[in-house]
Coordinates of C-alpha atoms in Angstrom, one line a residue:
M1 CA 36.5 -21.6 -3.2
H2 CA 33.9 -19.5 -4.9
K3 CA 35.1 -15.9 -4.2
R4 CA 37.5 -14.7 -6.9
A5 CA 39.6 -11.5 -7.1
L6 CA 41.3 -10.1 -10.2
L7 CA 44.6 -8.5 -9.2
I8 CA 46.1 -6.0 -11.7
A9 CA 49.8 -5.4 -11.0
F10 CA 52.7 -4.2 -13.3
H11 CA 55.3 -5.2 -10.7
F12 CA 55.3 -8.9 -10.8
P13 CA 58.0 -11.6 -11.5
P14 CA 60.3 -11.6 -13.4
Q15 CA 60.4 -7.8 -13.0
A16 CA 63.3 -6.8 -10.9
G17 CA 64.2 -3.6 -9.0
S18 CA 61.0 -2.9 -7.2
S19 CA 60.0 -4.2 -3.8
G20 CA 56.4 -3.8 -5.0
I21 CA 56.4 -7.3 -6.5
Q22 CA 56.4 -8.6 -2.9
R23 CA 53.0 -6.9 -2.1
T24 CA 51.2 -8.6 -5.0
L25 CA 53.0 -11.9 -4.5
S26 CA 52.1 -12.0 -0.8
F27 CA 48.5 -11.2 -1.4
S28 CA 48.4 -13.9 -4.1
R29 CA 49.9 -16.4 -1.7
H30 CA 47.9 -15.7 1.4
L31 CA 44.4 -14.6 0.2
P32 CA 43.2 -18.3 -0.3
A33 CA 43.5 -18.8 3.4
S34 CA 40.8 -16.2 3.8
G35 CA 38.5 -17.7 1.2
W36 CA 39.6 -15.6 -1.8
E37 CA 41.0 -17.1 -5.0
P38 CA 43.3 -14.5 -6.7
M39 CA 44.0 -14.2 -10.4
V40 CA 46.8 -11.9 -11.6
L41 CA 46.7 -9.6 -14.7
T42 CA 50.2 -8.3 -15.4
A43 CA 52.5 -7.5 -18.4
R44 CA 54.5 -9.7 -20.7
E45 CA 58.1 -10.2 -19.7
R46 CA 59.6 -8.1 -22.6
I47 CA 58.3 -4.9 -21.0
Y48 CA 60.7 -5.1 -18.1
I49 CA 64.2 -3.7 -18.6
N50 CA 65.4 -5.3 -15.4
Q51 CA 64.5 -9.0 -14.9
N52 CA 65.2 -11.7 -12.4
P53 CA 63.9 -15.0 -13.8
S54 CA 64.7 -16.7 -10.4
Q55 CA 61.8 -14.8 -9.0
L56 CA 59.4 -16.8 -11.1
A57 CA 59.8 -19.7 -8.6
S58 CA 58.1 -17.5 -6.0
I59 CA 54.8 -17.4 -7.9
P60 CA 52.3 -19.7 -6.0
P61 CA 51.6 -23.0 -7.8
G62 CA 48.3 -23.0 -9.5
L63 CA 47.9 -19.2 -9.6
Q64 CA 46.3 -18.0 -12.8
V65 CA 48.6 -15.3 -14.3
R66 CA 47.7 -13.5 -17.6
R67 CA 50.5 -11.6 -19.2
A68 CA 49.2 -8.9 -21.6
F69 CA 50.9 -7.1 -24.4
G70 CA 52.7 -3.9 -23.5
L71 CA 55.8 -1.9 -24.5
D72 CA 58.3 0.3 -22.7
A73 CA 58.4 3.7 -24.5
K74 CA 62.0 4.1 -23.7
L75 CA 63.1 0.6 -24.7
H76 CA 60.8 -0.2 -27.6
L77 CA 59.5 3.2 -28.9
G78 CA 62.6 5.4 -28.4
W79 CA 66.0 5.9 -30.0
R80 CA 69.1 5.8 -27.9
G81 CA 67.1 6.3 -24.7
R82 CA 65.1 9.2 -26.1
Y83 CA 61.4 9.0 -26.8
L84 CA 58.4 11.2 -27.4
N85 CA 56.5 12.4 -24.3
A86 CA 53.3 11.6 -26.0
T87 CA 54.2 7.9 -26.0
A88 CA 54.7 7.9 -22.2
L89 CA 51.4 9.3 -20.9
P90 CA 50.6 8.6 -18.1
D91 CA 53.9 6.6 -18.0
R92 CA 56.3 4.7 -20.2
W93 CA 54.2 1.6 -20.1
A94 CA 50.9 3.2 -21.3
T95 CA 50.6 0.7 -24.2
W96 CA 50.0 -2.0 -21.6
C97 CA 46.4 -0.8 -21.6
L98 CA 46.0 -2.0 -25.2
G99 CA 46.6 -5.6 -24.2
A100 CA 45.5 -5.6 -20.6
I101 CA 41.9 -4.2 -21.0
P102 CA 40.9 -6.9 -23.5
A103 CA 42.8 -9.6 -21.5
G104 CA 41.0 -8.4 -18.3
L105 CA 37.6 -8.6 -20.0
S106 CA 38.4 -12.1 -21.2
M107 CA 39.4 -13.2 -17.6
I108 CA 36.2 -11.6 -16.2
R109 CA 34.0 -13.3 -18.8
A110 CA 35.6 -16.7 -18.1
E111 CA 36.1 -16.6 -14.3
R112 CA 33.5 -14.1 -13.0
P113 CA 35.5 -12.5 -10.3
H114 CA 33.7 -10.6 -7.5
V115 CA 36.2 -7.7 -7.2
I116 CA 38.9 -5.9 -9.1
W117 CA 42.1 -4.8 -7.3
S118 CA 44.8 -2.6 -9.0
T119 CA 48.0 -1.3 -7.5
F120 CA 50.0 1.9 -8.1
P121 CA 52.8 3.3 -8.5
I122 CA 52.3 2.7 -12.3
P123 CA 49.3 4.9 -13.1
T124 CA 48.5 2.7 -16.1
A125 CA 47.5 -0.1 -13.6
H126 CA 44.8 2.2 -12.2
L127 CA 43.8 3.2 -15.7
I128 CA 43.2 -0.5 -16.5
G129 CA 41.3 -1.0 -13.2
L130 CA 39.2 2.1 -14.0
A131 CA 38.3 0.8 -17.5
L132 CA 37.4 -2.7 -16.3
H133 CA 35.3 -1.3 -13.5
R134 CA 33.4 1.0 -15.9
L135 CA 32.9 -1.8 -18.4
T136 CA 31.8 -4.5 -16.0
G137 CA 30.4 -2.7 -13.0
L138 CA 32.5 -4.9 -10.7
P139 CA 33.6 -3.3 -7.3
W140 CA 37.1 -1.9 -7.6
I141 CA 39.7 -1.5 -4.8
A142 CA 42.5 0.9 -5.7
D143 CA 45.8 0.2 -3.9
F144 CA 48.2 3.2 -3.5
R145 CA 51.7 2.1 -2.5
D146 CA 52.7 5.8 -2.9
P147 CA 50.7 9.0 -3.3
M148 CA 50.1 9.7 -7.0
L149 CA 50.5 13.5 -7.1
Q150 CA 53.4 14.7 -4.9
P151 CA 54.7 18.3 -4.5
A152 CA 57.7 17.6 -6.7
Y153 CA 56.4 14.8 -8.9
P154 CA 55.5 14.6 -11.7
T155 CA 57.4 17.7 -12.9
D156 CA 56.2 17.7 -16.5
K157 CA 53.0 19.8 -16.7
T158 CA 51.2 17.6 -19.2
Q159 CA 52.1 14.4 -17.3
R160 CA 51.0 16.0 -14.1
R161 CA 47.6 16.9 -15.5
V162 CA 47.1 13.3 -16.7
Y163 CA 48.2 11.9 -13.3
G164 CA 45.7 14.3 -11.7
W165 CA 42.8 13.1 -13.9
I166 CA 43.6 9.4 -13.3
E167 CA 44.0 10.1 -9.5
N168 CA 40.7 12.0 -9.3
Q169 CA 38.8 9.3 -11.3
T170 CA 40.3 6.5 -9.3
I171 CA 39.6 8.0 -5.9
R172 CA 36.0 8.9 -6.8
R173 CA 35.0 5.8 -8.6
C174 CA 36.8 3.0 -6.6
S175 CA 34.9 1.3 -3.8
K176 CA 37.8 1.5 -1.4
A177 CA 41.2 3.4 -1.6
V178 CA 43.9 1.5 0.2
F179 CA 47.1 3.1 1.4
T180 CA 50.3 1.8 3.0
T181 CA 50.7 4.6 5.6
H182 CA 48.3 6.6 7.8
G183 CA 50.0 9.8 6.6
A184 CA 49.3 9.1 2.9
M185 CA 45.7 8.2 3.8
M186 CA 45.1 11.4 5.8
S187 CA 46.5 13.5 2.9
Y188 CA 44.0 12.0 0.6
R189 CA 41.1 12.5 3.0
Q190 CA 42.1 16.2 3.3
R191 CA 42.2 16.6 -0.5
F192 CA 38.9 14.8 -1.0
P193 CA 36.9 16.0 2.0
D194 CA 33.5 15.4 0.3
L195 CA 34.1 11.6 0.3
A196 CA 33.2 9.3 3.2
A197 CA 36.0 8.6 5.6
E198 CA 35.1 4.9 5.4
K199 CA 36.3 4.8 1.8
F200 CA 39.9 5.2 2.9
V201 CA 41.7 2.2 4.4
V202 CA 45.3 1.5 5.5
I203 CA 46.9 -1.8 4.9
E204 CA 50.6 -1.5 5.5
N205 CA 53.4 -3.5 3.9
G206 CA 54.9 -6.4 5.8
Y207 CA 57.3 -9.2 5.9
D208 CA 56.9 -12.7 4.6
E209 CA 57.5 -15.4 7.2
D210 CA 58.3 -18.0 4.5
M211 CA 61.4 -16.1 3.5
F212 CA 62.9 -16.2 6.9
G213 CA 63.2 -20.0 7.0
P214 CA 62.2 -22.6 9.6
D215 CA 65.0 -22.1 12.0
T216 CA 64.8 -18.3 12.6
G217 CA 62.9 -18.1 15.8
N218 CA 61.7 -14.9 17.6
A219 CA 64.2 -14.8 20.5
P220 CA 66.2 -11.6 20.5
Q221 CA 69.9 -11.9 20.8
A222 CA 71.8 -11.2 24.0
A223 CA 74.6 -8.7 24.5
P224 CA 77.6 -9.4 22.2
D225 CA 80.5 -11.3 23.4
A226 CA 83.3 -9.2 24.9
G227 CA 86.0 -8.4 22.4
R228 CA 83.8 -8.8 19.3
P229 CA 83.0 -5.6 17.4
L230 CA 79.4 -4.7 17.1
M231 CA 77.9 -5.1 13.6
L232 CA 75.4 -2.6 12.2
V233 CA 73.7 -3.4 8.9
H234 CA 71.8 -1.4 6.4
S235 CA 70.2 -3.4 3.6
G236 CA 69.0 -1.4 0.5
L237 CA 69.5 1.6 -1.7
L238 CA 71.1 4.9 -0.6
Y239 CA 71.1 8.1 -2.7
N240 CA 71.6 11.8 -2.5
T241 CA 67.9 12.8 -2.0
G242 CA 66.2 11.4 1.1
R243 CA 68.7 8.7 1.9
D244 CA 72.0 10.5 1.9
P245 CA 74.5 8.6 4.0
S246 CA 77.0 11.6 4.2
P247 CA 75.8 13.0 7.6
F248 CA 75.8 9.5 9.1
L249 CA 79.4 8.9 7.9
D250 CA 80.3 12.3 9.2
A251 CA 78.9 11.3 12.6
V252 CA 80.9 8.1 12.6
A253 CA 84.0 10.1 11.8
R254 CA 83.3 12.4 14.8
L255 CA 82.9 9.4 17.1
K256 CA 86.1 7.9 15.7
A257 CA 88.0 11.2 16.3
R258 CA 86.8 11.1 20.0
A259 CA 87.9 7.4 20.3
V260 CA 84.3 6.4 21.0
V261 CA 84.3 3.9 18.0
G262 CA 87.0 2.3 16.0
A263 CA 87.7 -0.8 13.9
A264 CA 88.2 -2.9 17.1
N265 CA 84.7 -2.3 18.4
L266 CA 82.4 -1.4 15.5
R267 CA 81.7 -2.7 12.0
I268 CA 79.1 -1.2 9.7
V269 CA 77.9 -2.9 6.5
L270 CA 76.0 -1.0 3.8
R271 CA 74.5 -3.9 1.8
A272 CA 73.5 -3.2 -1.8
P273 CA 73.5 0.6 -1.5
G274 CA 73.3 1.0 -5.3
N275 CA 76.2 3.3 -6.4
I276 CA 78.9 1.3 -4.6
P277 CA 81.9 3.3 -6.1
G278 CA 80.2 6.6 -5.1
I279 CA 79.4 5.4 -1.6
N280 CA 83.0 4.0 -1.2
A281 CA 84.3 7.5 -2.2
L282 CA 82.2 9.1 0.6
I283 CA 83.5 6.5 3.1
E284 CA 87.1 7.3 2.1
R285 CA 86.5 11.0 2.2
H286 CA 85.2 10.8 5.8
G287 CA 88.1 8.5 6.8
V288 CA 86.0 5.7 8.1
A289 CA 86.9 2.9 5.7
D290 CA 88.2 0.8 8.6
I291 CA 84.7 0.8 10.1
V292 CA 82.2 1.2 7.2
T293 CA 82.2 -1.1 4.2
T294 CA 79.8 -1.6 1.3
A295 CA 78.7 -5.0 0.1
P296 CA 77.1 -6.2 -3.1
S297 CA 73.5 -7.4 -3.6
V298 CA 72.7 -10.9 -2.5
P299 CA 69.6 -13.1 -2.8
Y300 CA 66.7 -11.9 -0.7
A301 CA 66.8 -14.8 1.7
Q302 CA 70.5 -14.3 2.3
A303 CA 69.9 -10.6 3.0
L304 CA 67.3 -11.5 5.6
A305 CA 69.7 -13.9 7.2
E306 CA 72.3 -11.2 7.5
M307 CA 69.7 -9.0 9.3
L308 CA 69.2 -11.8 11.9
T309 CA 73.0 -11.9 12.7
A310 CA 73.4 -8.2 13.0
D311 CA 73.6 -6.5 16.4
G312 CA 71.7 -3.5 15.1
L313 CA 69.9 -2.4 11.9
L314 CA 70.1 1.0 10.3
L315 CA 67.2 2.7 8.6
F316 CA 67.6 5.8 6.3
Q317 CA 64.3 7.6 5.4
G318 CA 64.5 11.4 5.0
T319 CA 62.0 14.3 4.4
P320 CA 61.1 13.6 0.7
F321 CA 59.6 10.2 1.8
N322 CA 57.7 11.5 4.9
N323 CA 54.5 9.9 3.7
Q324 CA 56.2 6.5 3.0
I325 CA 57.5 3.6 5.1
P326 CA 60.2 1.4 3.5
A327 CA 59.2 -2.2 3.4
K328 CA 62.3 -3.2 5.2
V329 CA 60.9 -1.7 8.4
Y330 CA 58.7 -4.8 8.8
E331 CA 61.5 -7.1 8.0
Y332 CA 63.5 -5.4 10.7
F333 CA 60.6 -5.9 13.1
R334 CA 60.6 -9.6 12.3
A335 CA 64.3 -9.9 12.7
Q336 CA 63.8 -8.6 16.2
R337 CA 67.0 -6.6 16.2
P338 CA 67.5 -3.1 17.6
I339 CA 66.9 -0.4 15.1
F340 CA 68.6 3.0 14.7
G341 CA 66.6 5.4 12.5
L342 CA 68.0 8.2 10.4
V343 CA 64.8 10.0 9.7
D344 CA 62.8 13.2 9.6
H345 CA 61.2 13.3 13.1
G346 CA 57.9 14.5 11.6
G347 CA 57.7 11.7 9.0
E348 CA 55.6 8.6 8.9
T349 CA 58.7 6.3 9.4
A350 CA 59.7 8.1 12.6
R351 CA 56.1 7.9 13.8
T352 CA 56.0 4.2 13.1
L353 CA 59.3 3.5 14.9
A354 CA 58.2 5.6 17.9
A355 CA 54.8 3.9 18.2
A356 CA 56.7 0.5 18.2
G357 CA 58.9 1.7 21.0
F358 CA 62.1 2.4 19.1
G359 CA 63.5 5.6 20.6
D360 CA 66.9 5.4 18.9
A361 CA 66.5 7.9 16.0
A362 CA 68.2 11.0 14.8
L363 CA 67.6 13.6 12.1
I364 CA 69.0 12.2 9.0
D365 CA 70.7 15.5 8.0
D366 CA 72.2 16.4 11.4
A367 CA 75.6 14.8 11.9
A368 CA 75.9 16.2 15.5
E369 CA 72.6 14.7 16.6
I370 CA 73.4 11.4 14.8
A371 CA 76.7 11.2 16.7
T372 CA 75.2 11.8 20.1
R373 CA 72.3 9.4 19.6
L374 CA 74.4 6.8 17.9
A375 CA 76.8 6.7 20.8
H376 CA 73.9 6.0 23.3
F377 CA 72.6 3.4 20.9
L378 CA 75.9 1.6 20.8
D379 CA 76.1 1.7 24.6
R380 CA 72.7 0.0 24.9
L381 CA 73.7 -2.6 22.3
R382 CA 76.8 -3.5 24.3
A383 CA 74.7 -3.8 27.5
G384 CA 72.1 -6.0 25.7
G385 CA 69.4 -3.4 26.6
A386 CA 68.3 -2.0 23.3
H387 CA 64.7 -2.3 22.3
V388 CA 63.4 -5.0 19.9
A389 CA 60.0 -5.5 18.4
P390 CA 57.6 -7.4 20.7
A391 CA 55.9 -10.6 19.6
E392 CA 52.5 -9.0 19.1
L393 CA 54.0 -6.4 16.7
V394 CA 55.9 -9.0 14.8
A395 CA 52.6 -11.0 14.3
Q396 CA 50.7 -8.0 13.1
S397 CA 53.4 -7.0 10.7
S398 CA 53.3 -10.3 8.7
R399 CA 52.1 -10.3 5.1
S400 CA 49.7 -13.1 6.0
H401 CA 48.0 -10.7 8.4
R402 CA 47.9 -8.0 5.7
A403 CA 46.2 -10.4 3.4
R404 CA 43.5 -11.1 6.0
Q405 CA 43.0 -7.3 6.2
L406 CA 42.6 -7.2 2.4
A407 CA 40.3 -10.1 2.4
A408 CA 38.1 -8.3 4.9
V409 CA 38.0 -5.3 2.5
F410 CA 37.0 -7.7 -0.4
D411 CA 34.3 -9.2 1.7
E412 CA 32.9 -5.8 2.5
V413 CA 32.8 -4.4 -1.0
A414 CA 31.6 -7.7 -2.5
G415 CA 28.8 -7.9 0.1
A416 CA 27.8 -4.3 -0.5
S417 CA 27.5 -4.7 -4.3
R418 CA 24.1 -5.7 -5.6
P419 CA 24.1 -8.9 -7.7
R420 CA 23.8 -8.1 -11.4
E421 CA 24.9 -9.2 -14.8
L422 CA 28.3 -8.0 -15.8
R423 CA 28.2 -5.2 -18.4
H424 CA 29.5 -5.8 -21.9
V425 CA 31.2 -9.1 -21.2
A426 CA 28.5 -11.7 -21.4

């Protein structure tokens, strides 16, 4: 295998707490099938406040991983959680540049990769990609899991200026800018109208078939047995801004008051919602503790198995995240279970669900609309007539398919670059 790609990623095992590790891991696992040998440049383990060493087992055997020096300004340069803003520009992990740029040059000198790929939402990753691109002349693909500059973030003026400079340099100097949603891509095309449309590409997130196990086929489940309560599951964090469960709990309480639902016919599990005591207090306040329960975090494979046994899956994604699609959407597609969306109808998640044929969605902040649409959704579940993802969509949502899309981008930019000696690294 003669084509090599240098992948620059802050989120990589054993880092815990970000689903972003799955994007880089899946590309590392599946790119070889398309003729590309990946190498990963990441940070030393000490930089991560939250770690899950068990994730190290998911790194593909034989993958070259270089862990460069870096510090967390809050953890290593601060005092009792307080630190100087100057040590955290563009982000708390800016010192990673000090180790990663020399390490990246060393890898490029030794392995002669054909392309560089870096992934945000840590701006320092794109800063490293920019430096290595300028120093070597290698074509550079910049991956945006989220937009860099957003209306309400960053709030600090100095940090916002630094973000803006990195974003502008990245968009203008990279060979391709890759986004996970069409909405995010279009926002960048509108902000940079002088750049060719072909520069902007969408490669969505996806699910990893290996994590579902060998015995999880694609057959959708039939109507539930009579007398058994329906089970709805939400897997993942909930919080006040953008994923507030309060209107949903209010809607469940309204249906309970009208005897539409009760403990005998409905069970709702909020798996790993984050602030479990706070969520439990909301559940008690709305008087639905006999229907809705919280559950602690479980290993990833176990969470996927729970999705497969659910009658329906819940999705919370409100207005602040209109240009984003949670990675669990694609896991929900693979589980082939009906989905009830609590969304902003004008957001990217709502558009994706509608395009996939999922019509059961309600405005996340409107308890009355949620109650009406949820009642209809439950009726379809009991009748076995709720929509599930078709096989073609399931196949297109796999991470192996996304890796083939990325390999095609690599092929394009590597083929378009003129052969030349690498700058400054011979």
